[in-house]
Every structure is written in structure tokens, then in C-alpha cells.
């Protein structure tokens, strides 16, 4: 018997441990939601509202309140820590508790009805939630108006409050689900874009290195065959192979630089996803000029930091980015209608200044309280930025090398 008691005690205590499929564990990564669930109990003070609003307490008020309130707290906790699929039963139990309490504790019983409707918004499709809330409120109307002769105005007001609270919970829950689905879709888009970019880079590197290494192999093989009979020709082939290798190294470094940065165009598209999810209308020109790689990579990082500041701190509803380039300079402007810059500059803005300064450009802020912020970046172009890309492919050289090797 002793052994059985020792094993039963942990099982009874385990009832108070949140289950994996409970609402409490669903908010594992959102501690604010957990705190909000606890703070909602503040409104339970209205269970004792008759002490303030009633001229005198009816018979049985103290006993009804002393019995019903602990039961309510237990059911409310169960709605959060027990499996979410059972929340309808807990809400129904709270509603029955309300009907049984209304005769003795008017405000307390009405408060339980509001909590019951709020709990019904925790789980299920909207139709199921609204049907459950209508049934709970219908029972409340039947008990108070038809059986207890409450005034129609009071019954209507309490019914409206209960239905409103439950509806808010349903709307909030489905908005949160849509936000999660939107985030997942954004993550999937980024994953697919990253996969496509890796595949493109893999193909480019394969084409680049495959061709170059084949050419180097041919030249070295040719130089080995010419080494004994024509040392000067063999030396020339080795020198050409060295030049090809150096040129390939430069191309690989250029490709790696492109891998490390997404560029202004890709960063603008990512910024739209981020700000749109934050209910900020973001506008930018689609015909962005092709920027030099040196400028493109750094401006993309500056743009990312500026958009992050708008998302986190600006409190804006609109933002716009423009990028222009002429023969002498590249200019980027980011505008928002937020609250303006606070005093001082954080690490993010300091990093933006350092990146622009490394490009030889200037960064200027125009900001006023509650009038938004304008960020202007001006980067002068150097002669190397104006040169067109050089076609380094040597596909036509391979046949000639094979002919020379065969001869």
C-alpha cells in the first residue's frame, strides 16, 4: 500500500504540468503571451464586484463565491496547461459554474460568462467558436432575463461584452496563425532563392574552373612534350599556363565576392518582405541600374541596416528607397515617415558610416521629431567602376591547343 501511494502522488501532481499540446507550451517561444494569459486574471476582480456595486449582499453570496472562485481558477489553469482540444469542455464547465452562481453573486456569475467565451476562442474553427459562444450567451440570457428578471439593458450589455471578448480572441488567434504562415512562406521563398543561387554559382564555377583547368592541363602537357626538343617553346607554354592560372584565380575571387553579398536589387526585395510583414508600405523603383560590384555589395549592407532601423525603431507606416547612377557617382536615398532619429547614433548607424566612408562616399541624415528620416548616400565612381566587364572566356582557344598538342 505504501509503494502504491508513493507512485500515485507524482501522477496526481503531474496533472499540473503543462502537456506538450497545451496552450502554455504553444507560447514557449513567446513569453509575452504567457504573461498576458496570467494578466487576464486581473479582470477576475469583478467576481467580487457585488461588494462595490450592490447595496447589500444576498444570502449565500460568501459561500457561493468561496466555492466557485477556486473552481474557476482551476478550470482557467486547465485551459492553459491541459491539451488544447479539451478547452471547450473547460469553457462549458465555467459556463455551468456561472449559471449556478448568478443567483447568489450577480457580477461574479456574469464575469464567469465572459471568461467562458474568451476560453472558447482558444481552439477550433471560427464557426465552432461562435456557435459555442452563442450557446453560452444563450444560456446566460435564459437564466438572467427569463428566470431572474434582470433588466434587458444589463443582460444585453453583458452578452455583448462576452461575445466581443470571445470574438477578439478568435480574430487574434487567426491573425497570429496567418503571421506564422506568412513567415514560413517568406522563409521558404528565401530558401528556394538561396538554393537556386547556389545551383547557379555551382554551374558558373564548374564552367569556369572546368574550362580553365582543362586549358592549363593541355598547356602543361604540351610543354612537357616540347621540353626536350624545344626548350623555349616549352617555357612559353608554361608562362601561358601561369597567366591562365592567375586569371582564373581572379575570376574565382570575383565569383566568391558575388556569393558573399546579395546586391542592392535582392536586398530591396527582401526589405519589402520585411516591412510589408510589419504593416509598413515600402516603395522602390524596379529599374535599378546595374551597379559596380564594389559599390553594389557595400550599399546592399547599408540598405539592410537602414531598413532594419525602420522596422525596429521608426514606427513608420511608409518608406521609400531610390537608387540612381550616372557617369560620376551613385546615389541611394531611403525615406520614412516615422518618429525621426533619437539623440545619438548606435552601432548600426556607425557601421553604415564606416562602409560608406570605405567607398569614398558620404552619408547624410535629415530627421525631425515625428517628421520621419531621410538617409542620403553619395558614392563617387572611380575609373575602374566605369569599365565594362571583360569577357574572359577562351572557349575558342581549346581547339587550337589540341591541334598544337596533336602536332
CSV table of C-alpha atoms in Angstrom, one decimal, residues 12-387:
chain,number,residue,atom,x,y,z
A,12,UNK,CA,-1.6,13.5,-9.3
A,13,UNK,CA,1.0,16.3,-9.3
A,14,UNK,CA,1.8,15.7,-13.0
A,15,UNK,CA,-1.8,16.9,-13.8
A,16,UNK,CA,-0.5,20.4,-13.1
A,17,UNK,CA,2.5,20.0,-15.5
A,18,UNK,CA,1.7,21.6,-19.0
A,19,UNK,CA,1.2,19.0,-21.6
A,20,UNK,CA,3.1,19.2,-24.9
A,21,UNK,CA,-0.1,20.2,-26.8
A,22,UNK,CA,-1.2,22.8,-24.3
A,23,UNK,CA,-1.7,26.5,-24.9
A,24,UNK,CA,1.1,27.2,-22.4
A,25,UNK,CA,3.6,25.2,-24.4
A,26,UNK,CA,2.4,26.7,-27.6
A,27,UNK,CA,3.6,30.0,-26.3
A,28,UNK,CA,7.0,28.5,-25.4
A,29,UNK,CA,8.9,31.0,-27.7
A,30,UNK,CA,6.6,33.9,-26.9
A,31,UNK,CA,6.9,34.6,-23.1
A,32,UNK,CA,4.8,37.8,-23.5
A,33,UNK,CA,1.8,35.7,-24.4
A,34,UNK,CA,2.2,33.6,-21.3
A,35,UNK,CA,2.4,36.8,-19.2
A,36,UNK,CA,-0.7,38.1,-21.0
A,37,UNK,CA,-2.6,34.9,-20.1
A,38,UNK,CA,-1.8,35.4,-16.4
A,39,UNK,CA,-2.6,39.2,-16.5
A,40,UNK,CA,-6.1,38.4,-17.9
A,41,UNK,CA,-6.9,37.1,-14.4
A,42,UNK,CA,-6.8,40.7,-13.3
A,43,UNK,CA,-10.4,41.0,-14.5
A,44,UNK,CA,-11.4,38.3,-12.1
A,45,UNK,CA,-11.6,41.1,-9.5
A,46,UNK,CA,-15.2,41.6,-10.8
A,47,UNK,CA,-16.1,38.3,-9.2
A,48,UNK,CA,-16.1,40.4,-6.0
A,49,UNK,CA,-17.9,43.3,-7.7
A,50,UNK,CA,-21.0,42.9,-5.6
A,51,UNK,CA,-19.0,44.2,-2.7
A,52,UNK,CA,-18.8,47.6,-4.5
A,53,UNK,CA,-21.8,47.7,-6.8
A,54,UNK,CA,-24.6,46.1,-4.8
A,55,UNK,CA,-26.3,47.9,-1.9
A,56,UNK,CA,-26.4,44.7,0.1
A,57,UNK,CA,-25.1,41.2,-0.5
A,58,UNK,CA,-27.7,38.5,-1.0
A,59,UNK,CA,-27.9,35.4,1.2
A,60,UNK,CA,-25.4,32.8,0.2
A,61,UNK,CA,-23.0,35.3,-1.5
A,62,UNK,CA,-20.0,34.4,0.6
A,63,UNK,CA,-20.5,30.7,0.3
A,64,UNK,CA,-21.2,30.8,-3.4
A,65,UNK,CA,-18.1,32.9,-4.1
A,66,UNK,CA,-15.9,30.9,-1.8
A,67,UNK,CA,-16.8,27.7,-3.7
A,68,UNK,CA,-17.0,29.0,-7.2
A,69,UNK,CA,-13.9,31.1,-7.4
A,70,UNK,CA,-11.3,28.3,-6.7
A,71,UNK,CA,-13.1,26.1,-9.1
A,72,UNK,CA,-13.0,28.9,-11.7
A,73,UNK,CA,-9.2,29.3,-11.2
A,74,UNK,CA,-8.7,25.6,-11.6
A,75,UNK,CA,-10.6,25.5,-14.8
A,76,UNK,CA,-8.9,28.6,-16.1
A,77,UNK,CA,-5.5,27.0,-15.4
A,78,UNK,CA,-6.6,23.7,-17.1
A,79,UNK,CA,-7.5,25.7,-20.2
A,80,UNK,CA,-3.8,26.7,-20.5
A,81,UNK,CA,-1.9,23.7,-19.2
A,82,UNK,CA,-4.1,20.7,-20.4
A,83,UNK,CA,-4.5,19.6,-24.0
A,84,UNK,CA,-5.9,22.4,-26.1
A,85,UNK,CA,-8.5,20.1,-27.7
A,86,UNK,CA,-10.2,19.9,-24.3
A,87,UNK,CA,-10.6,23.6,-23.8
A,88,UNK,CA,-14.2,23.5,-25.0
A,89,UNK,CA,-15.1,21.3,-22.0
A,90,UNK,CA,-13.4,23.6,-19.6
A,91,UNK,CA,-15.2,26.6,-21.1
A,92,UNK,CA,-18.5,24.7,-20.8
A,93,UNK,CA,-17.7,23.9,-17.1
A,94,UNK,CA,-17.1,27.6,-16.5
A,95,UNK,CA,-20.4,28.5,-18.1
A,96,UNK,CA,-22.2,26.0,-15.9
A,97,UNK,CA,-20.4,27.5,-12.9
A,98,UNK,CA,-21.7,30.9,-14.0
A,99,UNK,CA,-25.3,29.7,-14.2
A,100,UNK,CA,-25.1,28.1,-10.7
A,101,UNK,CA,-23.5,31.3,-9.2
A,102,UNK,CA,-25.7,34.0,-10.8
A,103,UNK,CA,-28.5,33.8,-8.3
A,104,UNK,CA,-26.1,34.4,-5.4
A,105,UNK,CA,-23.3,36.5,-7.0
A,106,UNK,CA,-24.5,38.6,-9.9
A,107,UNK,CA,-21.3,40.3,-11.1
A,108,UNK,CA,-19.3,37.1,-10.3
A,109,UNK,CA,-21.6,34.9,-12.4
A,110,UNK,CA,-21.5,37.4,-15.3
A,111,UNK,CA,-17.7,37.6,-15.1
A,112,UNK,CA,-17.5,33.8,-15.5
A,113,UNK,CA,-19.6,34.0,-18.7
A,114,UNK,CA,-17.1,36.5,-20.2
A,115,UNK,CA,-14.2,34.1,-19.3
A,116,UNK,CA,-16.1,31.2,-20.8
A,117,UNK,CA,-16.5,33.0,-24.1
A,118,UNK,CA,-12.9,34.1,-24.0
A,119,UNK,CA,-11.7,30.4,-23.5
A,120,UNK,CA,-13.9,29.2,-26.4
A,121,UNK,CA,-11.8,31.4,-28.7
A,122,UNK,CA,-8.6,29.4,-27.8
A,123,UNK,CA,-9.2,26.5,-30.2
A,124,UNK,CA,-11.2,25.3,-33.2
A,125,UNK,CA,-12.5,26.8,-36.4
A,126,UNK,CA,-14.3,30.2,-36.2
A,127,UNK,CA,-17.7,28.6,-36.8
A,128,UNK,CA,-17.3,26.2,-33.9
A,129,UNK,CA,-16.1,29.0,-31.7
A,130,UNK,CA,-19.0,31.3,-32.5
A,131,UNK,CA,-21.6,28.5,-32.1
A,132,UNK,CA,-20.1,27.7,-28.7
A,133,UNK,CA,-20.2,31.4,-27.6
A,134,UNK,CA,-23.8,31.8,-28.9
A,135,UNK,CA,-24.8,28.7,-26.8
A,136,UNK,CA,-23.1,30.0,-23.7
A,137,UNK,CA,-24.6,33.5,-24.0
A,138,UNK,CA,-28.0,32.0,-24.8
A,139,UNK,CA,-27.9,30.1,-21.6
A,140,UNK,CA,-26.9,33.3,-19.8
A,141,UNK,CA,-29.8,35.2,-21.3
A,142,UNK,CA,-32.2,32.4,-20.4
A,143,UNK,CA,-31.1,32.3,-16.7
A,144,UNK,CA,-30.9,36.0,-16.1
A,145,UNK,CA,-33.7,37.5,-18.2
A,146,UNK,CA,-36.2,34.8,-18.3
A,147,UNK,CA,-35.7,33.2,-14.8
A,148,UNK,CA,-34.2,36.0,-12.7
A,149,UNK,CA,-35.9,39.1,-14.2
A,150,UNK,CA,-32.7,41.0,-14.9
A,151,UNK,CA,-33.2,44.2,-16.9
A,152,UNK,CA,-32.8,43.7,-20.7
A,153,UNK,CA,-30.2,46.5,-20.9
A,154,UNK,CA,-27.9,44.8,-18.3
A,155,UNK,CA,-28.3,41.4,-20.0
A,156,UNK,CA,-27.7,42.8,-23.4
A,157,UNK,CA,-24.6,44.7,-22.2
A,158,UNK,CA,-23.0,41.7,-20.5
A,159,UNK,CA,-23.9,39.5,-23.6
A,160,UNK,CA,-22.2,42.0,-25.9
A,161,UNK,CA,-19.1,42.1,-23.7
A,162,UNK,CA,-18.8,38.3,-23.6
A,163,UNK,CA,-19.3,37.9,-27.4
A,164,UNK,CA,-16.8,40.8,-28.1
A,165,UNK,CA,-14.1,39.3,-25.9
A,166,UNK,CA,-14.5,35.9,-27.5
A,167,UNK,CA,-14.5,37.4,-31.0
A,168,UNK,CA,-11.3,39.3,-30.3
A,169,UNK,CA,-9.6,36.1,-29.2
A,170,UNK,CA,-10.7,34.3,-32.3
A,171,UNK,CA,-9.5,37.1,-34.6
A,172,UNK,CA,-6.2,37.5,-32.7
A,173,UNK,CA,-5.6,33.8,-32.9
A,174,UNK,CA,-6.2,33.5,-36.7
A,175,UNK,CA,-4.2,36.7,-37.3
A,176,UNK,CA,-1.3,35.1,-35.4
A,177,UNK,CA,-1.6,31.9,-37.4
A,178,UNK,CA,-1.5,33.9,-40.7
A,179,UNK,CA,1.6,35.7,-39.4
A,180,UNK,CA,3.2,32.4,-38.8
A,181,UNK,CA,2.2,31.1,-42.2
A,182,UNK,CA,3.5,34.3,-43.8
A,183,UNK,CA,6.8,34.0,-42.1
A,184,UNK,CA,7.1,30.3,-43.2
A,185,UNK,CA,6.3,31.3,-46.8
A,186,UNK,CA,8.9,34.1,-46.6
A,187,UNK,CA,11.5,31.6,-45.2
A,188,UNK,CA,10.5,29.1,-48.0
A,189,UNK,CA,11.0,31.8,-50.6
A,190,UNK,CA,14.4,32.7,-49.2
A,191,UNK,CA,15.4,29.0,-49.0
A,192,UNK,CA,14.3,28.4,-52.7
A,193,UNK,CA,16.1,31.6,-53.7
A,194,UNK,CA,19.3,30.5,-51.9
A,195,UNK,CA,19.1,27.1,-53.4
A,196,UNK,CA,18.7,28.5,-56.9
A,197,UNK,CA,21.6,30.9,-56.3
A,198,UNK,CA,23.8,28.0,-55.1
A,199,UNK,CA,22.9,26.0,-58.1
A,200,UNK,CA,23.7,28.9,-60.4
A,201,UNK,CA,27.0,29.6,-58.7
A,202,UNK,CA,27.9,25.9,-58.9
A,203,UNK,CA,27.2,25.8,-62.6
A,204,UNK,CA,29.3,29.0,-63.1
A,205,UNK,CA,32.2,27.7,-61.1
A,206,UNK,CA,32.1,24.4,-62.9
A,207,UNK,CA,32.1,26.1,-66.3
A,208,UNK,CA,34.8,28.5,-65.2
A,209,UNK,CA,37.2,26.0,-63.5
A,210,UNK,CA,36.5,23.1,-65.8
A,211,UNK,CA,37.5,25.1,-68.9
A,212,UNK,CA,40.4,26.8,-67.2
A,213,UNK,CA,41.9,23.6,-65.7
A,214,UNK,CA,41.5,21.8,-69.0
A,215,UNK,CA,43.4,24.6,-70.7
A,216,UNK,CA,46.2,24.5,-68.1
A,217,UNK,CA,46.4,20.7,-68.4
A,218,UNK,CA,46.8,20.9,-72.1
A,219,UNK,CA,49.5,23.6,-71.9
A,220,UNK,CA,51.5,21.7,-69.3
A,221,UNK,CA,51.2,18.5,-71.3
A,222,UNK,CA,52.4,20.3,-74.4
A,223,UNK,CA,55.3,21.9,-72.5
A,224,UNK,CA,56.4,18.5,-71.2
A,225,UNK,CA,56.5,17.1,-74.8
A,226,UNK,CA,58.4,20.2,-76.0
A,227,UNK,CA,60.8,20.2,-73.1
A,228,UNK,CA,63.5,18.0,-74.8
A,229,UNK,CA,63.3,19.3,-78.3
A,230,UNK,CA,62.3,23.0,-77.9
A,231,UNK,CA,63.0,24.4,-74.5
A,232,UNK,CA,62.0,28.0,-75.5
A,233,UNK,CA,58.6,26.8,-76.7
A,234,UNK,CA,58.1,24.7,-73.6
A,235,UNK,CA,58.9,27.8,-71.4
A,236,UNK,CA,56.4,29.9,-73.3
A,237,UNK,CA,53.7,27.3,-72.7
A,238,UNK,CA,54.5,27.2,-69.0
A,239,UNK,CA,54.3,31.0,-68.9
A,240,UNK,CA,51.0,31.0,-70.6
A,241,UNK,CA,49.7,28.3,-68.2
A,242,UNK,CA,50.8,30.6,-65.3
A,243,UNK,CA,48.9,33.5,-66.8
A,244,UNK,CA,45.8,31.4,-67.3
A,245,UNK,CA,46.0,30.2,-63.7
A,246,UNK,CA,46.4,33.8,-62.4
A,247,UNK,CA,43.4,34.9,-64.5
A,248,UNK,CA,41.3,32.0,-63.2
A,249,UNK,CA,42.3,32.9,-59.6
A,250,UNK,CA,41.0,36.5,-60.2
A,251,UNK,CA,37.7,35.1,-61.6
A,252,UNK,CA,37.2,32.8,-58.7
A,253,UNK,CA,37.8,35.7,-56.3
A,254,UNK,CA,35.3,37.8,-58.2
A,255,UNK,CA,32.8,34.9,-58.0
A,256,UNK,CA,33.3,34.5,-54.3
A,257,UNK,CA,32.7,38.2,-53.8
A,258,UNK,CA,29.4,37.9,-55.5
A,259,UNK,CA,28.5,35.0,-53.3
A,260,UNK,CA,29.1,36.9,-50.1
A,261,UNK,CA,26.7,39.8,-50.9
A,262,UNK,CA,23.2,39.7,-52.4
A,263,UNK,CA,23.3,43.1,-54.0
A,264,UNK,CA,21.0,46.1,-53.8
A,265,UNK,CA,18.3,44.6,-56.0
A,266,UNK,CA,18.0,41.4,-53.9
A,267,UNK,CA,18.2,43.5,-50.7
A,268,UNK,CA,15.3,45.7,-51.9
A,269,UNK,CA,13.1,42.7,-52.5
A,270,UNK,CA,14.0,41.3,-49.0
A,271,UNK,CA,13.3,44.7,-47.5
A,272,UNK,CA,9.8,44.8,-49.0
A,273,UNK,CA,9.0,41.4,-47.4
A,274,UNK,CA,10.2,42.5,-44.0
A,275,UNK,CA,8.5,45.9,-44.0
A,276,UNK,CA,5.2,44.6,-45.5
A,277,UNK,CA,5.0,42.0,-42.8
A,278,UNK,CA,5.4,44.9,-40.3
A,279,UNK,CA,2.5,46.8,-41.9
A,280,UNK,CA,4.8,49.4,-43.5
A,281,UNK,CA,4.2,50.3,-47.1
A,282,UNK,CA,7.6,50.1,-48.9
A,283,UNK,CA,8.1,51.5,-52.4
A,284,UNK,CA,11.1,51.3,-54.6
A,285,UNK,CA,11.9,51.7,-58.3
A,286,UNK,CA,12.1,48.4,-60.2
A,287,UNK,CA,14.5,49.7,-62.8
A,288,UNK,CA,17.6,49.8,-60.6
A,289,UNK,CA,20.8,50.5,-62.6
A,290,UNK,CA,23.5,47.8,-62.7
A,291,UNK,CA,25.9,49.0,-60.0
A,292,UNK,CA,29.6,48.2,-60.0
A,293,UNK,CA,30.3,45.2,-57.8
A,294,UNK,CA,32.4,47.2,-55.3
A,295,UNK,CA,29.6,49.6,-54.7
A,296,UNK,CA,26.7,47.1,-55.1
A,297,UNK,CA,27.9,44.9,-52.3
A,298,UNK,CA,28.5,47.6,-49.7
A,299,UNK,CA,25.4,49.6,-50.5
A,300,UNK,CA,23.3,46.4,-50.0
A,301,UNK,CA,24.6,46.1,-46.5
A,302,UNK,CA,24.0,49.8,-45.8
A,303,UNK,CA,20.4,49.4,-47.1
A,304,UNK,CA,19.9,46.4,-44.9
A,305,UNK,CA,20.9,48.3,-41.8
A,306,UNK,CA,18.7,51.3,-42.7
A,307,UNK,CA,15.6,49.0,-43.3
A,308,UNK,CA,16.3,47.2,-40.0
A,309,UNK,CA,16.2,50.6,-38.2
A,310,UNK,CA,12.9,51.5,-39.9
A,311,UNK,CA,11.5,48.1,-38.9
A,312,UNK,CA,12.6,48.2,-35.3
A,313,UNK,CA,12.7,51.9,-34.3
A,314,UNK,CA,11.0,54.2,-36.7
A,315,UNK,CA,7.3,53.5,-36.0
A,316,UNK,CA,6.7,54.4,-39.7
A,317,UNK,CA,3.8,53.5,-42.0
A,318,UNK,CA,5.6,54.3,-45.2
A,319,UNK,CA,9.1,54.0,-46.6
A,320,UNK,CA,10.7,54.6,-50.0
A,321,UNK,CA,14.1,53.8,-51.5
A,322,UNK,CA,15.6,55.2,-54.7
A,323,UNK,CA,18.9,54.3,-56.4
A,324,UNK,CA,20.4,56.3,-59.2
A,325,UNK,CA,23.7,56.3,-61.0
A,326,UNK,CA,25.4,58.5,-63.6
A,327,UNK,CA,28.9,58.7,-65.0
A,328,UNK,CA,30.3,60.3,-61.9
A,329,UNK,CA,28.5,58.9,-58.9
A,330,UNK,CA,26.0,56.5,-57.4
A,331,UNK,CA,23.3,57.9,-55.1
A,332,UNK,CA,20.9,56.0,-52.8
A,333,UNK,CA,18.1,57.6,-50.7
A,334,UNK,CA,15.9,56.0,-48.0
A,335,UNK,CA,12.9,57.9,-46.7
A,336,UNK,CA,10.4,57.1,-44.0
A,337,UNK,CA,7.6,58.9,-42.2
A,338,UNK,CA,8.4,57.6,-38.7
A,339,UNK,CA,9.2,59.4,-35.4
A,340,UNK,CA,12.7,60.5,-36.5
A,341,UNK,CA,16.1,59.8,-35.1
A,342,UNK,CA,16.7,59.7,-31.4
A,343,UNK,CA,19.7,61.5,-29.9
A,344,UNK,CA,23.0,59.8,-30.6
A,345,UNK,CA,24.0,57.2,-33.1
A,346,UNK,CA,24.0,53.5,-32.3
A,347,UNK,CA,26.4,50.8,-33.7
A,348,UNK,CA,24.2,50.3,-36.7
A,349,UNK,CA,24.5,53.9,-38.0
A,350,UNK,CA,28.2,53.9,-37.1
A,351,UNK,CA,28.6,50.8,-39.2
A,352,UNK,CA,26.8,52.4,-42.1
A,353,UNK,CA,29.1,55.5,-42.0
A,354,UNK,CA,32.2,53.2,-42.0
A,355,UNK,CA,31.0,51.3,-45.0
A,356,UNK,CA,30.2,54.4,-47.0
A,357,UNK,CA,33.5,56.1,-45.9
A,358,UNK,CA,35.4,53.0,-47.1
A,359,UNK,CA,33.8,53.6,-50.6
A,360,UNK,CA,35.0,57.2,-50.5
A,361,UNK,CA,31.4,58.5,-50.2
A,362,UNK,CA,29.3,60.5,-47.8
A,363,UNK,CA,26.3,59.6,-45.7
A,364,UNK,CA,23.9,62.3,-44.5
A,365,UNK,CA,20.8,62.2,-42.3
A,366,UNK,CA,17.8,64.6,-42.3
A,367,UNK,CA,15.5,64.0,-39.4
A,368,UNK,CA,13.0,65.8,-37.3
A,369,UNK,CA,10.8,64.6,-34.4
A,370,UNK,CA,7.6,63.0,-35.7
A,371,UNK,CA,8.5,64.0,-39.3
A,372,UNK,CA,10.5,61.0,-40.5
A,373,UNK,CA,14.0,60.5,-41.6
A,374,UNK,CA,15.8,60.9,-44.9
A,375,UNK,CA,19.1,59.0,-45.5
A,376,UNK,CA,21.2,60.0,-48.4
A,377,UNK,CA,24.3,58.1,-49.6
A,378,UNK,CA,26.5,59.6,-52.3
A,379,UNK,CA,29.4,57.4,-53.6
A,380,UNK,CA,31.7,58.7,-56.4
A,381,UNK,CA,32.7,56.3,-59.0
A,382,UNK,CA,36.4,55.5,-59.8
A,383,UNK,CA,37.6,54.8,-63.4
A,384,UNK,CA,37.6,51.0,-62.7
A,385,UNK,CA,33.9,51.2,-61.9
A,386,UNK,CA,33.1,52.5,-65.3
A,387,UNK,CA,34.9,49.8,-67.3
